[in-house]
Every structure is written in structure tokens, then in C-alpha cells.
Coordinates of C-alpha atoms in Angstrom, one line a residue:
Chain A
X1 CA 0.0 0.0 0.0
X2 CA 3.1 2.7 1.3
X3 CA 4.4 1.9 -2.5
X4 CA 1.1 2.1 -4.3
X5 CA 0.5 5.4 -2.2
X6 CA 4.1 6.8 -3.4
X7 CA 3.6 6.1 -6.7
X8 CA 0.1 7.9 -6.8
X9 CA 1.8 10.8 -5.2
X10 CA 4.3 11.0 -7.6
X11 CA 2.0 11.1 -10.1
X12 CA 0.2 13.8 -8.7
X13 CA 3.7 16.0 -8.4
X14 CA 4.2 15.0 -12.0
X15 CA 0.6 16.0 -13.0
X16 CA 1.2 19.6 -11.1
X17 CA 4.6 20.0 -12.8
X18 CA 2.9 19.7 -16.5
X19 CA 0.5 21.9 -16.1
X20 CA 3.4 24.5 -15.5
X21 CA 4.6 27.2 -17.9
X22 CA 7.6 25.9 -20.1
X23 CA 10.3 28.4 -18.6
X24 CA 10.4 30.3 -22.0
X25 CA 6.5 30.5 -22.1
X26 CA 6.3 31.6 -18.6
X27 CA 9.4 34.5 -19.0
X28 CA 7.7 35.7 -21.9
X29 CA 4.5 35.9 -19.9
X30 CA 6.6 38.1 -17.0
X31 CA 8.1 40.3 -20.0
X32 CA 4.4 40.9 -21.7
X33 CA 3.6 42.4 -18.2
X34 CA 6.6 44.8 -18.3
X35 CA 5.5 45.8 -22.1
X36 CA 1.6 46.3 -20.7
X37 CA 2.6 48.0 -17.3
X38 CA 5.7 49.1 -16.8
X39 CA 5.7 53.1 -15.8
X40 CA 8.0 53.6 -18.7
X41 CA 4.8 53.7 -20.6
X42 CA 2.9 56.6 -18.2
X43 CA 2.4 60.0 -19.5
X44 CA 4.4 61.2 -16.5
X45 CA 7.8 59.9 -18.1
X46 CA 7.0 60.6 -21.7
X47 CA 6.8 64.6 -20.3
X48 CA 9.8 64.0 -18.0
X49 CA 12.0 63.0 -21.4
X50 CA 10.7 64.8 -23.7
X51 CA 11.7 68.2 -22.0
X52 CA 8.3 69.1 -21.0
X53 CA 8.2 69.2 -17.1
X54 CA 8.5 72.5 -15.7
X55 CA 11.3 72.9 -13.2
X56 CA 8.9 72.2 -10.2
X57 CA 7.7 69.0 -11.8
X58 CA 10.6 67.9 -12.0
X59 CA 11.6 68.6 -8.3
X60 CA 8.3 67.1 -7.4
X61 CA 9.6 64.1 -9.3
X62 CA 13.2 64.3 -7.4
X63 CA 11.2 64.4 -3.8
X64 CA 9.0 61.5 -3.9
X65 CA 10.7 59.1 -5.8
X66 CA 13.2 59.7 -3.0
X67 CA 10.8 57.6 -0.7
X68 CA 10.9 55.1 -3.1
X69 CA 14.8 54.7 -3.6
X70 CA 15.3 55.5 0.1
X71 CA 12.9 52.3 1.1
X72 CA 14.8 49.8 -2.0
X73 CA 17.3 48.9 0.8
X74 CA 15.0 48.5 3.8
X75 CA 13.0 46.4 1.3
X76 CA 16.2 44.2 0.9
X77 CA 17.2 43.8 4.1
X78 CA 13.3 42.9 5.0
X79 CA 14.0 40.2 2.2
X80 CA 17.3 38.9 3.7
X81 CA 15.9 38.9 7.6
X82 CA 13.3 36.0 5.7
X83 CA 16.4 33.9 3.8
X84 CA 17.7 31.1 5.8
X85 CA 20.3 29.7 2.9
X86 CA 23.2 31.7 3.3
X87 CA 24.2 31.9 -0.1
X88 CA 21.1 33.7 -1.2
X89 CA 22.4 36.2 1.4
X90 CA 25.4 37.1 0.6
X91 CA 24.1 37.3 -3.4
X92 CA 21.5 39.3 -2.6
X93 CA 23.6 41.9 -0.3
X94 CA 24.8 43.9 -3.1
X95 CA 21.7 45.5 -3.4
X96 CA 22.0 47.0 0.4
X97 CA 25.5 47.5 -0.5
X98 CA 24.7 49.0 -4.6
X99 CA 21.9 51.4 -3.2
X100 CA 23.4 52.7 0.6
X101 CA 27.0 52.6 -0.2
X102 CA 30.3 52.6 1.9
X103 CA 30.4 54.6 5.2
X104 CA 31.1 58.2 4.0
X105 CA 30.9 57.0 0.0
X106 CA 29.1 56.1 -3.1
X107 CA 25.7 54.3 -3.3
X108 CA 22.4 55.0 -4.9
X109 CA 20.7 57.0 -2.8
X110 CA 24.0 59.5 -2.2
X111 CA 23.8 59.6 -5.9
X112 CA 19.8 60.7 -5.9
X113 CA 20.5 63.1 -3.7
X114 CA 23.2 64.7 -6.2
X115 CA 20.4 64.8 -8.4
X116 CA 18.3 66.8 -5.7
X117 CA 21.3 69.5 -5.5
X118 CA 21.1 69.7 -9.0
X119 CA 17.6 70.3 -9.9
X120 CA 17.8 73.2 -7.2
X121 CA 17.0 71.3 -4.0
X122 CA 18.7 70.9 -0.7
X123 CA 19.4 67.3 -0.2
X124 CA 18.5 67.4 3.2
X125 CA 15.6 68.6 2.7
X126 CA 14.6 65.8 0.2
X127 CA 16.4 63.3 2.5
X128 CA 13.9 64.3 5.6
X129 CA 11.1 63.1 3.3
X130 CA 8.5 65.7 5.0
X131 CA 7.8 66.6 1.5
X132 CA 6.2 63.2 -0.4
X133 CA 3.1 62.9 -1.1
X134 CA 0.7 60.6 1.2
X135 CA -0.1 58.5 -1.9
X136 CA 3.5 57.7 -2.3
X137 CA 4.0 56.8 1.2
X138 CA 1.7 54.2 0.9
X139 CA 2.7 52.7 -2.8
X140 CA 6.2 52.5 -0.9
X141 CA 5.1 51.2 2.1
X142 CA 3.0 48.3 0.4
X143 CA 6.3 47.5 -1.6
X144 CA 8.1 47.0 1.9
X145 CA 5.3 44.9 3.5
X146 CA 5.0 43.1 0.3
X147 CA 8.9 42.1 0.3
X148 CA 8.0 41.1 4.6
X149 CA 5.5 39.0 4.4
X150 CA 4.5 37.1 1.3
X151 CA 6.5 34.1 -0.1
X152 CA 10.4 34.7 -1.2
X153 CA 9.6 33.3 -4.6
X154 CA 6.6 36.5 -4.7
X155 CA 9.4 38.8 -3.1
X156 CA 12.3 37.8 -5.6
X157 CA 9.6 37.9 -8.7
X158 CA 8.5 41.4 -7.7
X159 CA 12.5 42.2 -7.7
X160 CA 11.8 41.8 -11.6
X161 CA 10.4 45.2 -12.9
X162 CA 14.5 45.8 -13.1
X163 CA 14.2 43.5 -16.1
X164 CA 12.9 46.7 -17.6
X165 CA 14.9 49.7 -16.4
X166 CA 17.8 49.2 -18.4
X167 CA 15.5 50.7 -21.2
X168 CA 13.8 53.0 -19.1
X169 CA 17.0 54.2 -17.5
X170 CA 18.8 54.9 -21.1
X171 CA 15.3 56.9 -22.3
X172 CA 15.7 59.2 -19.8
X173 CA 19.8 59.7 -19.6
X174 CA 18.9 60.9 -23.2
X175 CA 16.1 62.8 -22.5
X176 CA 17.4 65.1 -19.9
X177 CA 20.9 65.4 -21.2
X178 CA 18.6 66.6 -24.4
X179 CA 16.3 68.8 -22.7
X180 CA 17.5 70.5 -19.2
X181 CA 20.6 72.8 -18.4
X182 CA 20.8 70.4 -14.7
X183 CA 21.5 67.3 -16.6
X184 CA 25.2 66.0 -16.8
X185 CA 27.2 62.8 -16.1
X186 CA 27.3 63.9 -12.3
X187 CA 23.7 64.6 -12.0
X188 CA 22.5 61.8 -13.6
X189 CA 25.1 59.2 -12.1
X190 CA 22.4 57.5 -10.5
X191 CA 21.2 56.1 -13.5
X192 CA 24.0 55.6 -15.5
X193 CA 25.2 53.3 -12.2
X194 CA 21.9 51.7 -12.7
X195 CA 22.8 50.6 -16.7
X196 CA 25.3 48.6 -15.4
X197 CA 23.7 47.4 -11.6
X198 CA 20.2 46.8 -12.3
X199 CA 21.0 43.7 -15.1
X200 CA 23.5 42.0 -13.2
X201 CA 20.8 42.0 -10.1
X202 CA 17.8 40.8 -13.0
X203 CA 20.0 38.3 -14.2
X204 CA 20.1 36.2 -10.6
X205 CA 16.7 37.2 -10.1
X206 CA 15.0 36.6 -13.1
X207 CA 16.8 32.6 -12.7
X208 CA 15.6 31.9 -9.3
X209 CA 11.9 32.9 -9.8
X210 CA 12.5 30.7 -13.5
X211 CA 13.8 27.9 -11.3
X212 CA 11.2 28.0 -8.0
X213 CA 8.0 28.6 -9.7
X214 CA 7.7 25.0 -10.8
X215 CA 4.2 24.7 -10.4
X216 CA 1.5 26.7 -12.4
X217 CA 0.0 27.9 -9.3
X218 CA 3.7 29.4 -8.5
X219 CA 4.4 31.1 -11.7
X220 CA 0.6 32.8 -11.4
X221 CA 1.8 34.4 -8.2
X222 CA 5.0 35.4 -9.2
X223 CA 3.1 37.0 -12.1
X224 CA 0.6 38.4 -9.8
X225 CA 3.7 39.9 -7.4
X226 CA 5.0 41.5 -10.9
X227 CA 1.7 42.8 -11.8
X228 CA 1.6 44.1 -7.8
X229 CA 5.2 46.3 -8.3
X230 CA 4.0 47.6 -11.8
X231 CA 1.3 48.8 -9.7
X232 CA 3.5 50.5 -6.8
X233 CA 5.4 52.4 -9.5
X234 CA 2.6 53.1 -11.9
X235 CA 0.2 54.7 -8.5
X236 CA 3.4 57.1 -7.7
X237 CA 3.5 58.9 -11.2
X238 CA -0.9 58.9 -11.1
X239 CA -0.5 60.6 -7.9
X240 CA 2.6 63.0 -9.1
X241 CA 0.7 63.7 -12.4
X242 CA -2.5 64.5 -10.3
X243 CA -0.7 66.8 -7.6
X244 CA 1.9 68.7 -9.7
X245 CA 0.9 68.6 -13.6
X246 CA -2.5 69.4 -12.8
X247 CA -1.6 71.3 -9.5
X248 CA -3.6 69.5 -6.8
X249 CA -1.2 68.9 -4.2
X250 CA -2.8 67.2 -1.3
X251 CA -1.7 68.7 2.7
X252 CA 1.6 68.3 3.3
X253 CA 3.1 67.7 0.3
X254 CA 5.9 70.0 -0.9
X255 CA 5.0 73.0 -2.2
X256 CA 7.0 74.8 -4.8
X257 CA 9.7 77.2 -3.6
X258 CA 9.9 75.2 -0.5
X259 CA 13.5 72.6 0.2
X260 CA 15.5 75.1 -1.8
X261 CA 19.0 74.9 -1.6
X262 CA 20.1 77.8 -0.2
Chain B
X1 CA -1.9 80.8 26.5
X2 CA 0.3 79.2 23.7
X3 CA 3.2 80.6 25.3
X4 CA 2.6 79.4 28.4
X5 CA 1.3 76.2 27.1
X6 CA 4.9 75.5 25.4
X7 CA 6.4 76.6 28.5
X8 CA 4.7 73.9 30.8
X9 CA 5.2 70.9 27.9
X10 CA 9.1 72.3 28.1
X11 CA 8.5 71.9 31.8
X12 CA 6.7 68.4 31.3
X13 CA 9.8 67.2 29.3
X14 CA 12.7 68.6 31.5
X15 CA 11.2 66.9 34.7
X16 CA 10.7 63.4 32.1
X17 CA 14.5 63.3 31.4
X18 CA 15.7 64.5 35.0
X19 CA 14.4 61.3 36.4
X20 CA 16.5 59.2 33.8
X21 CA 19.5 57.8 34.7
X22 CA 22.7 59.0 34.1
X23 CA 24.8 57.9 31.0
X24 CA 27.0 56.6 33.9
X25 CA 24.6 55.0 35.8
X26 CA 22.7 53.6 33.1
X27 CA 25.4 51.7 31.8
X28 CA 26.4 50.3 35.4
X29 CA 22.9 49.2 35.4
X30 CA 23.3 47.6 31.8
X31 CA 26.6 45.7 32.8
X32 CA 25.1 44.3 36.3
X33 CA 22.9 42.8 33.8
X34 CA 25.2 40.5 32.0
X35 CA 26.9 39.5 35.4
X36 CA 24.0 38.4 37.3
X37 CA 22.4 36.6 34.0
X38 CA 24.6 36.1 31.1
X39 CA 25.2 32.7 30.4
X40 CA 29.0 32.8 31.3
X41 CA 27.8 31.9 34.4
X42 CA 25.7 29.1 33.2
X43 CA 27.2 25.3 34.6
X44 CA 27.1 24.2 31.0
X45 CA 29.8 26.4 30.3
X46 CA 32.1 25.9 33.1
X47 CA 31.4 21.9 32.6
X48 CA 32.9 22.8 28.6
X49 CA 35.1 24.9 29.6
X50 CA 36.7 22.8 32.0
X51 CA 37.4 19.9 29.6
X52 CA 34.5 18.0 31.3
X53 CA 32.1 17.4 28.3
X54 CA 31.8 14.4 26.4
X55 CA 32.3 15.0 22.6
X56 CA 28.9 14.0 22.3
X57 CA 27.8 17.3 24.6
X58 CA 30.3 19.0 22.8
X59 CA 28.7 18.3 19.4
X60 CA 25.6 18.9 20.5
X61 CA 26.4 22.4 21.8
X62 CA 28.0 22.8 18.3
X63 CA 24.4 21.8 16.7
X64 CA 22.6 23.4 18.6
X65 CA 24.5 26.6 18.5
X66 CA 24.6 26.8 15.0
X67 CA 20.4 27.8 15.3
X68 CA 21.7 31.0 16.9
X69 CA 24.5 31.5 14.2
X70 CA 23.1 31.0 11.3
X71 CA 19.8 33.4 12.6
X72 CA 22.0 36.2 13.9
X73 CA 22.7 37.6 10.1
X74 CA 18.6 37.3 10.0
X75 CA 18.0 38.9 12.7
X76 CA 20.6 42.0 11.7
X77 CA 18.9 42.1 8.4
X78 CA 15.0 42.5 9.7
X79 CA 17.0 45.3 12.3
X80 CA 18.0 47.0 9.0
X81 CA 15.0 46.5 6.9
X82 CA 13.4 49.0 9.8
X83 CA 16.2 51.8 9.7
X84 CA 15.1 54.7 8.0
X85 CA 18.4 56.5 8.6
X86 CA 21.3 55.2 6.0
X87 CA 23.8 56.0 8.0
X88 CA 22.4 53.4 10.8
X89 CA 22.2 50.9 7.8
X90 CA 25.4 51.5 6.6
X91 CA 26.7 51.0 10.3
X92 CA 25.1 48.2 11.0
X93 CA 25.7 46.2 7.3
X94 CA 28.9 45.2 8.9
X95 CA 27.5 42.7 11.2
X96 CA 25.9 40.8 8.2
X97 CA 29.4 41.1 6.5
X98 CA 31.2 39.4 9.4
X99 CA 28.7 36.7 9.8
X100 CA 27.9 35.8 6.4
X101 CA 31.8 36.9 4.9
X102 CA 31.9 36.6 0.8
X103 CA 30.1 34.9 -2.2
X104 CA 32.4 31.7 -1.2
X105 CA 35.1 32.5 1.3
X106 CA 35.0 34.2 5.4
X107 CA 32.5 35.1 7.3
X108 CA 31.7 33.8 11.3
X109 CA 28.9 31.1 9.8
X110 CA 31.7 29.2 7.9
X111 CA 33.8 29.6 10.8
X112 CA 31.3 27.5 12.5
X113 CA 30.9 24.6 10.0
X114 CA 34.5 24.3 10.6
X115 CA 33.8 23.6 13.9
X116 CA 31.7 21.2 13.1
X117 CA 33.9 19.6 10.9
X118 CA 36.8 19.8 13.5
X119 CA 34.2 18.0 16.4
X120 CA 33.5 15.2 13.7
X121 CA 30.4 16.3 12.9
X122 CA 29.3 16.5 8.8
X123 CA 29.3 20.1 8.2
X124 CA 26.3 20.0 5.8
X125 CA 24.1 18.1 8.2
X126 CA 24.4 21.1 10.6
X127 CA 23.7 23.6 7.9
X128 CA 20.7 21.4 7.7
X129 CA 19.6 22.4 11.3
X130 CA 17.6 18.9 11.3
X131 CA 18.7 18.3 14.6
X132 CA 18.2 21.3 16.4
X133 CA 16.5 21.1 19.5
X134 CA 12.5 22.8 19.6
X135 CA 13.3 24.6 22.7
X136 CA 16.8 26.0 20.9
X137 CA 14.7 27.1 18.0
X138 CA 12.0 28.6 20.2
X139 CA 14.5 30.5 22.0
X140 CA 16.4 32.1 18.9
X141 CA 13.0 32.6 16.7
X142 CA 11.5 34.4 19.6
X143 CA 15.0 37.0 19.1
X144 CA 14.1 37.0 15.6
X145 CA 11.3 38.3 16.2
X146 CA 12.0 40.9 19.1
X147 CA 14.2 42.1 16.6
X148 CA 11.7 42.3 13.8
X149 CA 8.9 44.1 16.1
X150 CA 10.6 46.2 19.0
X151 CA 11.3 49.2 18.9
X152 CA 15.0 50.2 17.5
X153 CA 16.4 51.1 20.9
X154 CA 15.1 47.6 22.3
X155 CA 16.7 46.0 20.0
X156 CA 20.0 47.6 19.9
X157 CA 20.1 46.9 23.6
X158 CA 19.0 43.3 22.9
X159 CA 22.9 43.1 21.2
X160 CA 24.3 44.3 24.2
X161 CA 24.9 40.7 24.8
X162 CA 28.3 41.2 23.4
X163 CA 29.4 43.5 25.6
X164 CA 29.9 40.4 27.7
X165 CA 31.0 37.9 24.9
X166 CA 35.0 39.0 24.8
X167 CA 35.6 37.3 28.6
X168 CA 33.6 34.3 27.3
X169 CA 35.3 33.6 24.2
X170 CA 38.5 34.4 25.5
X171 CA 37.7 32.1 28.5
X172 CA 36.6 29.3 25.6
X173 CA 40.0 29.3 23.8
X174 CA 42.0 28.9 26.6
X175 CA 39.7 26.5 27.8
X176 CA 38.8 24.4 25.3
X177 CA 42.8 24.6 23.7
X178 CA 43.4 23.1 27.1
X179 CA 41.0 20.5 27.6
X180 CA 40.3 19.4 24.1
X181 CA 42.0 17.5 20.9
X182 CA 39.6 19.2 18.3
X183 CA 40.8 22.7 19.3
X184 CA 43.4 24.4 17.2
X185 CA 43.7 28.0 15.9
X186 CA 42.0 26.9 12.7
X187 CA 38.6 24.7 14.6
X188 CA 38.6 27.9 16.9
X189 CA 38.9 30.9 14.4
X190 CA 35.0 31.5 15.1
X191 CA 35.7 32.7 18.7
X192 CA 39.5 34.4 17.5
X193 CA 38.0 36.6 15.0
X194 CA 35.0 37.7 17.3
X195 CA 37.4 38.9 20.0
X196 CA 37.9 41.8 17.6
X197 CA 34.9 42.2 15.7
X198 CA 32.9 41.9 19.0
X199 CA 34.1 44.9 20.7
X200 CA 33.4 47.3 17.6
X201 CA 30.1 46.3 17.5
X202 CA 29.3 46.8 21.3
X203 CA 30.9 50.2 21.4
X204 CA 28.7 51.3 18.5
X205 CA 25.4 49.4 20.1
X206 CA 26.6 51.1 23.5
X207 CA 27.1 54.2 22.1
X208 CA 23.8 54.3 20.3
X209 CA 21.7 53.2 23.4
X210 CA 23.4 55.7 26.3
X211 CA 22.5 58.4 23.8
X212 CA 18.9 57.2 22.9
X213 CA 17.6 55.8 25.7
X214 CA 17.2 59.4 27.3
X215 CA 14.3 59.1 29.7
X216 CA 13.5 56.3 32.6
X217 CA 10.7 54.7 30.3
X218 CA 13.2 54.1 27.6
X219 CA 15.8 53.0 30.0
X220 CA 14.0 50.6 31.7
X221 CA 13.1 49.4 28.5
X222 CA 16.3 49.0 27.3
X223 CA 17.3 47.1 30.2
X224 CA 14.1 44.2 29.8
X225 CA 15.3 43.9 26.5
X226 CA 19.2 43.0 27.3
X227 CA 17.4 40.7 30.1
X228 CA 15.4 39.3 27.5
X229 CA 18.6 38.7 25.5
X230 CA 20.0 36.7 27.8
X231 CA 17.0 34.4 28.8
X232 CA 17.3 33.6 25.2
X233 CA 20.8 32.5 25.2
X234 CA 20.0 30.9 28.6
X235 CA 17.3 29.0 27.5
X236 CA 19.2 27.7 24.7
X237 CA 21.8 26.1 27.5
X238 CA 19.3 24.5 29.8
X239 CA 17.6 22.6 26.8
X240 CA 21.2 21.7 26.1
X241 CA 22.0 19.9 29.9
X242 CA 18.3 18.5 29.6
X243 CA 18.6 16.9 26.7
X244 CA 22.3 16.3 26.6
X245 CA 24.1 16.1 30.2
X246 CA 21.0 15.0 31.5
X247 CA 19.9 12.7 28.4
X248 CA 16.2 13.4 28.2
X249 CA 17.0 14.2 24.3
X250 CA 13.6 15.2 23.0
X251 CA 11.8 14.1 19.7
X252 CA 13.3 15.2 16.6
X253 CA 16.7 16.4 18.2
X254 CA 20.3 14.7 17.1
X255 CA 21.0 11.4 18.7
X256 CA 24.6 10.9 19.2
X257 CA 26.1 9.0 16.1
X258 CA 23.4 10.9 14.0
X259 CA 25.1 13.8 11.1
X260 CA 28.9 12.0 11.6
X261 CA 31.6 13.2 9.1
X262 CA 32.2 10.9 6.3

């Protein structure tokens, strides 16, 4: 009977495994969500590189995407304080390491706040974060919890929207080198960093959600946890659009002239 | 009204931090801590100290002590993932780095497979943590967690642990190099190399608690949380005699012959 019982249960874990997503199916079913949702395609960028945000919009831009590049390593870190194998660890450290830096030197968010000096703004102010909108806060925050408490394999397959930033990142190098007198290789260092960071990070990602979502069930919720981070990026440039395009900023949200560097 | 409104709340918050303790006496308080409770002073750790462990108790402590190893770079991480200030991250990245070391060489976690190794034990069977005992588990998971949901301060002073460690591991060494023919420079580099990262860390933890824990409330709160520290590692020793010096071993845990080195 124990035999007859194994073998029926194998079948069953061979019956799950078929229904799955070939792994080439299933990545080009991760990368049509990029193409559908990816903020690369809201109107918020295609002003941004084309040259047609005023000044303030593009400080407004500068503040509150500062909440989200300011949370990308407590995101990690919540990731890592979930990871019992050690070499996931220490491969997924450079992140904490790529975005926060040395002691007094480089990292991602120093180099964001370079761009915040150069658009006009004083970096502390932009660093304090009193600034971001509400609407922000809570796209950001849902990121974080997201990262805390769902499965790794959701976590690491939300990580994937940096499949897509290369492109993104390259746009908008162009763009505002094109279009604004801040632009230049120390302003926009961030992103040029990025070019370079942001594929090597995809490439491990992008082969452990390939690898652990083995089942159809899994590759539907690392889909899902894509779909979710398209959200979280797409809900920041909705409420920057709505607030500083069309000029409804919501309480206690910057207000232009305010965090000048002096 | 306003004015004399502030006045009294400046009043309210003078008289709050003249009852704290002083930076001076606070610490006092914080050291007579550790040596009334830390677990220097607990008989398993005169009895292995003083040569008088089997190698079975022996590779059981390694065993079981890998649980709190291999959850300390965890535990750092969830800290971090809850630090809004980078310059507390970048601070406190080092701990992960000295636990976990490189992609494939260093770091205090290898350091204690080698151990292992050195006690006969197969390194990758205590990696596994199949044999850790429930209590051992209970006790680190519950420091996990403190970690993950106190408050910073609380949990900064929950490291303060370390303040105590140097005496221990120096006390190990010479003990152990004594007593036992599995000790060497190499099986002990684990407790070597925290002899100096140790004392950084605590001086920074120390440092960071004094300063923050400026009213009673806090201080008191500080000081369950260092008490809560060490009933953890405590509780992790007791199991140990119980199931080990004692040999009530419970259900689950390694029986001795179990996870042997090739």
C-alpha cells in the first residue's frame, strides 16, 4: 500500500509539474507584463523625457521618488531577515550594499540626492522626506510589506520590474541630457550606475523565480507579485501627475519654492 | 496661552529626562545585567570549559548553537530593513558582512561549520539544522522576532549581549585549547576573530543606546530587552543539559552518532 501510495503521489507531483509554464513561455509571460505595465509607458515619463516638465515638476519628481529609492534597501534587508540559505544572502547583499553605499561613499541614494542639488533642491531637505506625497508613502510602504510577508519566490519575482529599467534608464539619460541645463554625467550618475547594476541584479533574479516557480499555481503568483510592483510604481506617477501637472497637491506635500538649496 | 502652554510641555519634558538615569549609571545598570544573568555563568559552560564534556555534549552544543549562528545575520537584516536612517544601515551592514563573509570564502557562519567539521560532525548536516532542538529554535526565533517588532532602541540593547561575549570567548579558547584534541587555531577561528569584531560592534550598540535611551521609560526598556537577551541564550543552555548532560533528548533532536563526518 506505502508503495502504491508513493507512486500515486508522484503522479500527482508529475501531473502539477505539466500543467506549468515551459520556462520560456512563462518568462515571456513576465516580460508581456513589463510591455503592458511598466511606468515607462505613463504620460508622467514621456513629459519627463521629452523636456516638457516645468522645473517644479521635475523637483516634485526628485522628492518623492526619493521615498521610493530610500525604502529599496530596507526592502532588501526585510528580504534577507526572511532567507535562511546563506548563499542567497550574501548574493543578494549587493543591493543593500549597490543602493546605501560605503560609510562616507558612493551608493544610490548619495547619488539621488546629487540629483536633488542639482535640480535646485537641498538634499536634506529631500532626504527628511517631510515633502512626499501621502499617496507615495503608501505605494512604498505596500512595496516594503509586500517584500516582509508574502513568499520569497513572490518577493524575488516582484524584484523583476528591473528586467525593464535598463530601457527606461537609457530613455531618460537621453532625455534630460537633451532637454534640461541640470543634466550632466554627475547629476544623472544615478542612473548611469543603474545601466550597469540593475541587469546584473535581474540576471540572478529573473533565474531563481524561473527555477522556484515550478508549479502553475507558482508562476501565477509570481506574475501576480509583478503585476503588484508595476502597480506600486505606476500609483506614484498617477498621484505626481495629479498633484503637480495638474496642481492639486494634497496637505503636506511640498509645495514649490519650499527645500531650496540655499 | 500658547506661550505658556509651550512653557509647561518644556517643563513636562525637562522633569521626564531628569528622572533618567545617568549615561553613567545607566550603563552600570546595563553591565550588572550581563553579570547576574549572562550565560558565562551558566554550569554548561564551566562543565565545557573545563574539559568536562563528552564529545557527544560537545557536538551537541555545536548543533545546537549553530540555530543562533546561522539566525544572527537574519536577525541583523530584519534590524535594518526598519532603519530609515542610512547611515544606521550602513553602520550596521557590517554585522551581516562578518557573519555571512563573501560569495564563497570568510565570514563567522563558515567559521562555524569548521567547527563542526573539527568536532567530527558533517558540516552539511548542521547547515541542515535537522537536529536542532524545539526549545533551541523557540528561544532564537523568539529573538528574531523581538528584533523584527521592538522598537530600534530595544533592540540595539538586545545586542548588548556582546558587551559580555569577549571574557567568554577568550575564556573558551583557553579552555577548550586546554582540555580538548579538536581545538586548534583553525577549529577555533569562530571565537578568534569575534574577540575583535565583538568589541566594535558593542561600542557602537553602547554608544547608540546611552544616547537614545534618554528618559527612565526608555531606560527601563532598554534594560528588559538586554534581560530578554540573555534568557534567550540561557534557555538555549538549559535545553542543552536536559537533553544532553542529562539525556532526556527530546523528539526530533540529534542522537549521538546521528550527522557524523564521512
Amino acid at each position: 500500500m506505502a508503495g502504491r501510495s508513493r507512486r500515486h503521489g508522484d503522479q500527482l507531483v508529475k501531473d502539477i509539474r505539466d500543467q506549468a509554464q515551459s520556462p520560456e513561455e512563462f518568462e515571456a509571460r513576465l516580460r508581456a507584463i513589463g510591455a503592458a505595465r511598466y511606468h515607462d509607458r505613463h504620460p508622467f515619463h514621456a513629459r519627463l523625457h521629452g523636456g516638457d516638465c516645468t522645473p517644479d515638476e521635475v523637483r516634485a519628481w526628485v522628492i518623492n521618488r526619493w521615498m521610493y529609492q530610500s525604502r529599496i534597501p530596507m526592502k532588501d534587508a526585510a528580504f534577507m531577515s526572511r532567507v535562511t540559505d546563506p548563499d542567497l544572502r550574501r548574493a543578494w547583499r549587493k543591493r543593500i550594499e549597490d543602493h546605501d553605499g560605503g560609510p562616507t561613499e558612493g551608493g544610490g541614494i548619495r547619488r539621488w540626492l546629487a540629483l536633488a542639488r542639482a535640480v535646485g533642491l537641498d538634499p536634506d531637505y529631500v532626504a527628511s522626506g517631510v515633502g512626499i506625497m501621502p499617496a507615495t508613502r503608501f505605494a512604498v510602504d505596500a512595496y516594503v510589506r509586500f517584500v516582509r510577508d508574502m513568499p520569497l519566490l513572490d518577493a524575488v519575482a516582484a524584484s523583476l520590474t528591473e528586467l525593464f529599467a535598463p530601457r527606461i534608464h537609457a530613455q531618460r539619460i537621453e532625455g534630460l541630457l537633451q532637454h534640461y541645463d541640470f543634466a550632466d554625467d554627475s547629476s544623472l550618475s544615478y542612473f548611469k550606475k543603474r545601466l550597469t547594476e540593475a541587469p546584473e541584479d535581474v540576471k540572478f533574479g529573473l533565474g531563481y523565480v524561473l527555477t522556484h516557480a515550478d508549479t502553475l499555481e507558482k508562476q501565477d503568483a509570481a506574475a501576480a507579485a509583478l503585476t503588484f510592483k508595476t502597480d506600486v510604481l505606476w500609483a506614484q506617477l498617477d498621484a505626481l501627475w495629479h498633484g503637480y501637472v495638474e496642481g492639486k497637491i494634497p496637505p503636506g506635500a511640498w509645495k514649490p519654492g519650499e527645500g531650496m538649496a540655499a
